[in-house]
């Protein structure tokens, strides 16, 4: 092993060690990134920006929409296009809970889905993956809200 290669390996270990000295601060920062990303993703519906919606999708995205899971960003985009065609958003969502792995590579967001009148109609759960420095959605599943007890 050459001295140069050994120096590069030692530098890599040093950098890796330094980057993990305060995992809670790093995780909190990553969590905030995901909160902001989820809000920006939701804003695409409010602003009717279908192109921006697509930009948040991982190429491998799997959405549980319709009768069977949609696999791949093209299938997800094609299915969701209907929600962007009218002048008014048919629903909105916002993150209520967000958690990020200590590794900083995956995150989960979930929260309420509301109709245009603000009535809770469901909840969503999304899994985000950090891809080339940008959070992209890889899994998404919505659930109808439970009816209120009489």
CSV table of C-alpha atoms in Angstrom, one decimal:
chain,number,residue,atom,x,y,z
A,1,UNK,CA,0.0,0.0,0.0
A,2,UNK,CA,1.4,3.4,-1.0
A,3,UNK,CA,1.8,6.2,1.5
A,4,UNK,CA,-0.6,8.3,-0.5
A,5,UNK,CA,-3.3,5.6,-0.4
A,6,UNK,CA,-2.8,5.1,3.3
A,7,UNK,CA,-3.1,8.8,3.9
A,8,UNK,CA,-6.4,8.9,1.9
A,9,UNK,CA,-7.8,6.0,3.9
A,10,UNK,CA,-6.9,7.6,7.2
A,11,UNK,CA,-8.4,10.9,6.1
A,12,UNK,CA,-11.6,9.2,5.2
A,13,UNK,CA,-11.8,7.6,8.6
A,14,UNK,CA,-11.1,10.9,10.3
A,15,UNK,CA,-13.8,12.7,8.3
A,16,UNK,CA,-16.3,9.9,9.0
A,17,UNK,CA,-15.5,10.1,12.7
A,18,UNK,CA,-15.9,13.8,12.8
A,19,UNK,CA,-19.2,13.8,10.9
A,20,UNK,CA,-20.8,11.6,13.5
A,21,UNK,CA,-19.7,13.4,16.7
A,22,UNK,CA,-23.1,14.9,17.2
A,23,UNK,CA,-25.6,12.5,15.7
A,24,UNK,CA,-28.6,14.2,17.4
A,25,UNK,CA,-27.8,17.6,15.9
A,26,UNK,CA,-27.3,16.0,12.5
A,27,UNK,CA,-30.5,14.0,12.8
A,28,UNK,CA,-32.4,17.1,13.8
A,29,UNK,CA,-31.1,19.0,10.9
A,30,UNK,CA,-32.0,16.1,8.5
A,31,UNK,CA,-35.4,15.9,10.1
A,32,UNK,CA,-36.0,19.6,9.4
A,33,UNK,CA,-34.9,19.0,5.8
A,34,UNK,CA,-37.5,16.3,5.4
A,35,UNK,CA,-40.2,18.4,7.0
A,36,UNK,CA,-39.4,21.2,4.5
A,37,UNK,CA,-39.3,18.7,1.6
A,38,UNK,CA,-42.7,17.3,2.5
A,39,UNK,CA,-44.2,20.8,2.8
A,40,UNK,CA,-42.7,21.7,-0.7
A,41,UNK,CA,-44.1,18.4,-2.1
A,42,UNK,CA,-47.5,19.2,-0.7
A,43,UNK,CA,-47.3,22.8,-2.1
A,44,UNK,CA,-47.1,21.3,-5.6
A,45,UNK,CA,-50.8,20.2,-5.1
A,46,UNK,CA,-51.9,23.6,-3.8
A,47,UNK,CA,-50.1,25.5,-6.6
A,48,UNK,CA,-51.2,22.9,-9.2
A,49,UNK,CA,-47.6,22.3,-10.3
A,50,UNK,CA,-47.5,18.8,-11.7
A,51,UNK,CA,-44.0,19.2,-13.0
A,52,UNK,CA,-42.7,20.0,-9.6
A,53,UNK,CA,-44.6,17.0,-8.1
A,54,UNK,CA,-42.8,14.7,-10.5
A,55,UNK,CA,-39.4,16.2,-9.4
A,56,UNK,CA,-39.9,14.8,-5.9
A,57,UNK,CA,-40.4,11.2,-7.1
A,58,UNK,CA,-37.6,8.7,-7.0
A,59,UNK,CA,-37.2,6.7,-10.2
A,60,UNK,CA,-38.0,3.6,-8.0
A,61,UNK,CA,-41.0,5.1,-6.3
A,62,UNK,CA,-43.8,2.8,-5.2
A,63,UNK,CA,-47.2,4.4,-4.4
A,64,UNK,CA,-50.1,2.5,-3.1
A,65,UNK,CA,-52.7,4.3,-5.2
A,66,UNK,CA,-55.5,2.6,-7.0
A,67,UNK,CA,-56.1,-1.1,-7.2
A,68,UNK,CA,-52.5,-2.2,-7.0
A,69,UNK,CA,-49.1,-0.5,-6.2
A,70,UNK,CA,-47.8,1.8,-8.8
A,71,UNK,CA,-44.1,1.1,-9.5
A,72,UNK,CA,-41.7,3.7,-10.9
A,73,UNK,CA,-41.9,7.4,-11.2
A,74,UNK,CA,-43.6,7.3,-14.7
A,75,UNK,CA,-46.5,5.1,-13.4
A,76,UNK,CA,-46.9,7.3,-10.3
A,77,UNK,CA,-46.8,10.5,-12.3
A,78,UNK,CA,-49.4,9.1,-14.8
A,79,UNK,CA,-51.8,8.1,-12.1
A,80,UNK,CA,-51.5,11.3,-10.1
A,81,UNK,CA,-51.9,13.6,-13.1
A,82,UNK,CA,-55.7,13.5,-12.6
A,83,UNK,CA,-55.2,15.3,-9.3
A,84,UNK,CA,-53.5,18.2,-10.9
A,85,UNK,CA,-55.8,18.8,-13.8
A,86,UNK,CA,-58.5,20.9,-12.2
A,87,UNK,CA,-58.2,24.5,-11.1
A,88,UNK,CA,-58.6,23.7,-7.4
A,89,UNK,CA,-56.6,21.1,-5.3
A,90,UNK,CA,-58.9,18.1,-4.5
A,91,UNK,CA,-57.0,17.6,-1.2
A,92,UNK,CA,-54.0,18.8,0.8
A,93,UNK,CA,-51.6,17.2,3.3
A,94,UNK,CA,-48.9,18.2,5.8
A,95,UNK,CA,-46.3,16.4,7.8
A,96,UNK,CA,-47.2,15.9,11.4
A,97,UNK,CA,-44.5,13.3,12.3
A,98,UNK,CA,-41.1,12.9,10.7
A,99,UNK,CA,-38.3,10.6,11.7
A,100,UNK,CA,-34.9,10.1,10.1
A,101,UNK,CA,-32.5,7.1,10.4
A,102,UNK,CA,-29.3,7.9,12.3
A,103,UNK,CA,-27.5,7.1,9.1
A,104,UNK,CA,-29.3,10.0,7.4
A,105,UNK,CA,-30.3,7.9,4.4
A,106,UNK,CA,-34.0,7.3,4.9
A,107,UNK,CA,-36.9,9.2,6.5
A,108,UNK,CA,-40.5,8.6,7.3
A,109,UNK,CA,-43.1,11.3,7.2
A,110,UNK,CA,-46.8,11.0,8.1
A,111,UNK,CA,-49.7,13.3,8.7
A,112,UNK,CA,-53.3,14.3,7.9
A,113,UNK,CA,-54.9,14.6,4.5
A,114,UNK,CA,-57.7,17.1,4.2
A,115,UNK,CA,-60.4,17.9,1.7
A,116,UNK,CA,-60.8,21.5,0.3
A,117,UNK,CA,-63.1,22.3,3.3
A,118,UNK,CA,-60.4,21.3,5.7
A,119,UNK,CA,-62.1,18.1,6.9
A,120,UNK,CA,-59.8,15.2,7.7
A,121,UNK,CA,-60.3,12.5,5.1
A,122,UNK,CA,-57.2,10.4,5.6
A,123,UNK,CA,-53.6,10.1,6.6
A,124,UNK,CA,-50.5,9.5,4.6
A,125,UNK,CA,-47.2,7.8,5.3
A,126,UNK,CA,-44.2,8.4,3.0
A,127,UNK,CA,-40.7,7.1,3.0
A,128,UNK,CA,-38.0,9.4,1.7
A,129,UNK,CA,-34.5,8.5,0.6
A,130,UNK,CA,-31.6,10.9,0.3
A,131,UNK,CA,-30.5,10.6,-3.4
A,132,UNK,CA,-27.5,12.6,-4.5
A,133,UNK,CA,-28.1,15.2,-1.8
A,134,UNK,CA,-31.8,15.5,-2.4
A,135,UNK,CA,-34.7,13.9,-0.6
A,136,UNK,CA,-36.9,11.9,-2.9
A,137,UNK,CA,-40.0,9.9,-2.1
A,138,UNK,CA,-39.7,6.1,-2.5
A,139,UNK,CA,-42.8,4.8,-0.9
A,140,UNK,CA,-46.2,6.5,-0.3
A,141,UNK,CA,-49.4,5.1,1.2
A,142,UNK,CA,-52.6,6.9,2.1
A,143,UNK,CA,-55.4,5.6,4.4
A,144,UNK,CA,-58.9,6.8,4.8
A,145,UNK,CA,-59.7,8.5,8.1
A,146,UNK,CA,-61.6,6.4,10.5
A,147,UNK,CA,-65.2,7.5,10.9
A,148,UNK,CA,-66.0,9.3,14.1
A,149,UNK,CA,-67.9,7.3,16.7
A,150,UNK,CA,-71.5,8.3,17.2
